[in-house]
PDB file of C-alpha atoms and ligand atoms in Angstrom:
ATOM      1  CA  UNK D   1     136.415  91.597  88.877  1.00  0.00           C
ATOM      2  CA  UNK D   2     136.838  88.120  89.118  1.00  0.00           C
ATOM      3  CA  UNK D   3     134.368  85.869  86.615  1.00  0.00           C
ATOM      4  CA  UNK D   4     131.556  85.209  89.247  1.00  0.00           C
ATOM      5  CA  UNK D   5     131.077  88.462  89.806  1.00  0.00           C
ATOM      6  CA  UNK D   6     130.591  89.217  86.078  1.00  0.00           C
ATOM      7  CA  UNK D   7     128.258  85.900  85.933  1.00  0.00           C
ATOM      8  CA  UNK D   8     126.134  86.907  88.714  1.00  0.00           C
ATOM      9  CA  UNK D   9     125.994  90.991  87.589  1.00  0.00           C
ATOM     10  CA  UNK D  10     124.914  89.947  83.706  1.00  0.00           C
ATOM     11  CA  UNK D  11     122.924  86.494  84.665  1.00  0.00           C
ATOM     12  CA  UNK D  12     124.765  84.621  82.294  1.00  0.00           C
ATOM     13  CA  UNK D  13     126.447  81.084  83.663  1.00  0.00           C
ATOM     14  CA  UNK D  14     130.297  80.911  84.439  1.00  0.00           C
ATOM     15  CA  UNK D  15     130.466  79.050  81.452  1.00  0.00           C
ATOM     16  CA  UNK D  16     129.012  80.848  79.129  1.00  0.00           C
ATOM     17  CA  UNK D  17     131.212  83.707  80.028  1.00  0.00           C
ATOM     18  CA  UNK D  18     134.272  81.083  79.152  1.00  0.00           C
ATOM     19  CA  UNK D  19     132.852  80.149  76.508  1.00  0.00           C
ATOM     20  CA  UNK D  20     132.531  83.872  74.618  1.00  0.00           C
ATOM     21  CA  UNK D  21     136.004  84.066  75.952  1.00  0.00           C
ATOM     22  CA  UNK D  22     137.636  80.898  74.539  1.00  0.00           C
ATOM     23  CA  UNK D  23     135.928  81.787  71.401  1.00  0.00           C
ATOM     24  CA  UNK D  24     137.387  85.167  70.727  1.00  0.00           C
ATOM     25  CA  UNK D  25     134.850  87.542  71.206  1.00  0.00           C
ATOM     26  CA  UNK D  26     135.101  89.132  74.896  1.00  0.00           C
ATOM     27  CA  UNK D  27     138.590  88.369  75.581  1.00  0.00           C
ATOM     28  CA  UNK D  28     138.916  88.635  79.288  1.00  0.00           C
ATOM     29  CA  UNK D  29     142.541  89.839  80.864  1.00  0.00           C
ATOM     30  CA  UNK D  30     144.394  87.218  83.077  1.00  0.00           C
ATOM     31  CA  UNK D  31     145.619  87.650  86.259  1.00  0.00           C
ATOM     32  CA  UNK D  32     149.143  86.120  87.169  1.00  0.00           C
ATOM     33  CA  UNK D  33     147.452  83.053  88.435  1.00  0.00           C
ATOM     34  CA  UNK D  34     146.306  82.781  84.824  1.00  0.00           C
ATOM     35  CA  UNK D  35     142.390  83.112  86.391  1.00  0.00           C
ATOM     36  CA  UNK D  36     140.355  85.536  84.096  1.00  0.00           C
ATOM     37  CA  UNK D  37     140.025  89.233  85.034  1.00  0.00           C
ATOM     38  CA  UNK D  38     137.225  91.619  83.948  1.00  0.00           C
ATOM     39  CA  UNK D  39     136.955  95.745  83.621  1.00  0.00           C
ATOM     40  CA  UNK D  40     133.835  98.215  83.584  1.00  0.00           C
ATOM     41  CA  UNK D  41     135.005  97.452  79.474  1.00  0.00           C
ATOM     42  CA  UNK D  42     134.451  93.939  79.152  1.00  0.00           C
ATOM     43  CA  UNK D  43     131.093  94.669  81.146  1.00  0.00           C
ATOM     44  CA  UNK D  44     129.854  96.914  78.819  1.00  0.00           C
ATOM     45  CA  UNK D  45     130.756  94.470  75.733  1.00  0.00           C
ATOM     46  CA  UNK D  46     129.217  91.733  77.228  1.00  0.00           C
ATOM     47  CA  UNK D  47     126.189  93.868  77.366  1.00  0.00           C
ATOM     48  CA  UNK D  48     126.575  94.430  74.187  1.00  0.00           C
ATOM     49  CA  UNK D  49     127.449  90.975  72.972  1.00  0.00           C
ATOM     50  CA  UNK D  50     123.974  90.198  74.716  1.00  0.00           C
ATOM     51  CA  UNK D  51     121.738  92.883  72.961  1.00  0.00           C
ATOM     52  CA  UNK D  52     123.114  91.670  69.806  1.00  0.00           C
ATOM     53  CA  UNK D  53     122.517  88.107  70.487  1.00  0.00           C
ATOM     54  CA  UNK D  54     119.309  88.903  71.745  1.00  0.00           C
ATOM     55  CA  UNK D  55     118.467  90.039  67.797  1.00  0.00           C
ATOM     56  CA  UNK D  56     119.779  87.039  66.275  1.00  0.00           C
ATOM     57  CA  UNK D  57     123.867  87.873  65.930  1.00  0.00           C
ATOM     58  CA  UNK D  58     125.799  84.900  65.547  1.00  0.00           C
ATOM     59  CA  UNK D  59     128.991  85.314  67.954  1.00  0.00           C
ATOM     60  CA  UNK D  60     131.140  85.698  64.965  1.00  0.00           C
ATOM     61  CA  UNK D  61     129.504  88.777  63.890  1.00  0.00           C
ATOM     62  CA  UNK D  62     129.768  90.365  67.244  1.00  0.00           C
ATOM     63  CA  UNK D  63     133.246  89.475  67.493  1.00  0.00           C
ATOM     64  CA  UNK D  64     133.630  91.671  63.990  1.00  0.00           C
ATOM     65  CA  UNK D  65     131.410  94.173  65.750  1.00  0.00           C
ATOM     66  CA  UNK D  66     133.593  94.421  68.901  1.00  0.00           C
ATOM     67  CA  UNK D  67     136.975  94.333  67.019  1.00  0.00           C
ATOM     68  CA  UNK D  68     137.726  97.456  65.653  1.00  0.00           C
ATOM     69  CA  UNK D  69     141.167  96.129  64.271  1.00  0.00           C
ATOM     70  CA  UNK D  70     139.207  93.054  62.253  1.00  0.00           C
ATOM     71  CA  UNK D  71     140.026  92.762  58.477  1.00  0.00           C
ATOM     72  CA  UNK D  72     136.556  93.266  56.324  1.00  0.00           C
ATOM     73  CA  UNK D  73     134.716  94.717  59.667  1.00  0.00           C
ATOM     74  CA  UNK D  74     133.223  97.729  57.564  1.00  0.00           C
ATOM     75  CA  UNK D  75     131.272  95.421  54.883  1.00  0.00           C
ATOM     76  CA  UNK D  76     130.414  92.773  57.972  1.00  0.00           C
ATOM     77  CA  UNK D  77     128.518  95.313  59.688  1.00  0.00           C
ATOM     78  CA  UNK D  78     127.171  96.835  56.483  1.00  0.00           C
ATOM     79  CA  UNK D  79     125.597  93.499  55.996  1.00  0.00           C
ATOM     80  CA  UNK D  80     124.775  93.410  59.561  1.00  0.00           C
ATOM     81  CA  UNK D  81     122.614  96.703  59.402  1.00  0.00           C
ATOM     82  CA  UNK D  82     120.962  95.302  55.999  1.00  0.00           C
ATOM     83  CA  UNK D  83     119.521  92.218  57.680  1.00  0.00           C
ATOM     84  CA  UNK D  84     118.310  94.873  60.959  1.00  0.00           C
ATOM     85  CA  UNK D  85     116.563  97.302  58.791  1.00  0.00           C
ATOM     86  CA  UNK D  86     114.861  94.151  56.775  1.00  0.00           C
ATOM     87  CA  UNK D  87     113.919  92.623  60.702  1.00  0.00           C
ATOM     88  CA  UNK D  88     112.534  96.130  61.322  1.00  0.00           C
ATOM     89  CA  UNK D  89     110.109  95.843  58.140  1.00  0.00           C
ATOM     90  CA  UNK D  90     108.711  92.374  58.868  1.00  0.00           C
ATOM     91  CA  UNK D  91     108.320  93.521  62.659  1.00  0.00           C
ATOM     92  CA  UNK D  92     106.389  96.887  61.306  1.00  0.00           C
ATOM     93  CA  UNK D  93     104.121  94.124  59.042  1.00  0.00           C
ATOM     94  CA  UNK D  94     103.800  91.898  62.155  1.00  0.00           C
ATOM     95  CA  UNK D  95     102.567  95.019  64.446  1.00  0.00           C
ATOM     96  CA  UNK D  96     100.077  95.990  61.548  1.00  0.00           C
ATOM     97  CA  UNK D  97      98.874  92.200  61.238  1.00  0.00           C
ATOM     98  CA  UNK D  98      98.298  91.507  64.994  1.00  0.00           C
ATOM     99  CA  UNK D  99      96.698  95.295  65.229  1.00  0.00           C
ATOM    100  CA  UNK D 100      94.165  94.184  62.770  1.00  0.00           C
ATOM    101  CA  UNK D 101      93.657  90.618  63.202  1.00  0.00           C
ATOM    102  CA  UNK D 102      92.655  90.911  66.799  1.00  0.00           C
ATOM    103  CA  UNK D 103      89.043  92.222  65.524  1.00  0.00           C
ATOM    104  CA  UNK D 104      89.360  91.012  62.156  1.00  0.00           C
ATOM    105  CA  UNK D 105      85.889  89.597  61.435  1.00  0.00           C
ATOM    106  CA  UNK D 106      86.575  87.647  58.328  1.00  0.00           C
ATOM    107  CA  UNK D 107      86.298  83.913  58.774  1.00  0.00           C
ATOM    108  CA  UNK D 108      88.814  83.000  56.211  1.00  0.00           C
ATOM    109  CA  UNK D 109      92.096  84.802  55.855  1.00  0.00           C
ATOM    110  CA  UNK D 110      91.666  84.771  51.780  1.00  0.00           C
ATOM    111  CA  UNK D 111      88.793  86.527  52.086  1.00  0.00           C
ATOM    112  CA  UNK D 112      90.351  89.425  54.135  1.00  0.00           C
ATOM    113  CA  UNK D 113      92.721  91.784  52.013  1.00  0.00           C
ATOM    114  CA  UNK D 114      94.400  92.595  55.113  1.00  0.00           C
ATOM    115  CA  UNK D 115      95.204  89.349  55.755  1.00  0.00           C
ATOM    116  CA  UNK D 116      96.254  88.594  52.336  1.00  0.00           C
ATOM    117  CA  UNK D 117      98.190  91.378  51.967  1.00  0.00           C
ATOM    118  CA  UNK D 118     100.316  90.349  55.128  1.00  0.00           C
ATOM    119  CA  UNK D 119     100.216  86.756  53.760  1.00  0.00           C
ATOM    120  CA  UNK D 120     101.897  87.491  50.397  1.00  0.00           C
ATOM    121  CA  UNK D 121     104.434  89.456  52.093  1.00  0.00           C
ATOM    122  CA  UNK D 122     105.351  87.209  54.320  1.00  0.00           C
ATOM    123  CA  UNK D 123     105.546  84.824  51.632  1.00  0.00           C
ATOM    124  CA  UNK D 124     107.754  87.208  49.405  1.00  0.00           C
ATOM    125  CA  UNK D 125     110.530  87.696  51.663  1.00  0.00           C
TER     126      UNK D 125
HETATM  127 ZN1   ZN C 201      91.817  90.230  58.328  1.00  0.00          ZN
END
């Protein structure tokens, strides 16, 4: 499909789409008028270029996640899935913090362990 198509399916402006292209990271075929060409393949790694945006990937780490080929892939994502399972801690501390702070009844926070607690942690990583 032709790159309007792909622009209006995923939401994402024309040149945006260039843009992830130019920069090596969804690689779109070309058809013999030279204008870009997209499968159901690309589709599904621009969806997945998104999702991984979406949690903070910079486009060069996709473009290691995406190229199975790429020299030092293996510790890039290693490194990858460090920094997800730390974002997965401070979002479990977050959910605890808002659970409890919505009828916390202390008036200061340094008088409420629970508060503290989340405080120092935050501060600590
Ligand atoms: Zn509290």
């Amino acid at each position: 499909m032709k790159i309007g198509e792909v622009a209006q399916r995923l939401d994402v402006p024309i040149h945006v789409l260039r843009h992830w292209d130019d920069m090596g990271v969804v690689v779109a075929d070309r058809s013999a008028s030279g204008h870009r060409i997209y499968t159901e393949e690309h589709l599904y790694r621009l969806r997945i270029l998104q999702a991984c945006q979406g949690i903070g990937m910079s486009l060069a780490e996709i473009r290691n996640v995406l190229r199975r080929g790429a020299p030092g892939r293996a510790t890039a994502i290693t490194h990858q899935l460090h920094r997800v399972r730390q974002q997965r801690i401070a979002l479990e501390r977050t959910e605890q913090f808002l659970t409890h702070v919505i009828d916390c009844r202390h008036d200061l926070l340094t008088r409420c362990p629970a508060c503290s607690a989340y405080a120092e942690d935050a501060a600590s990583t």
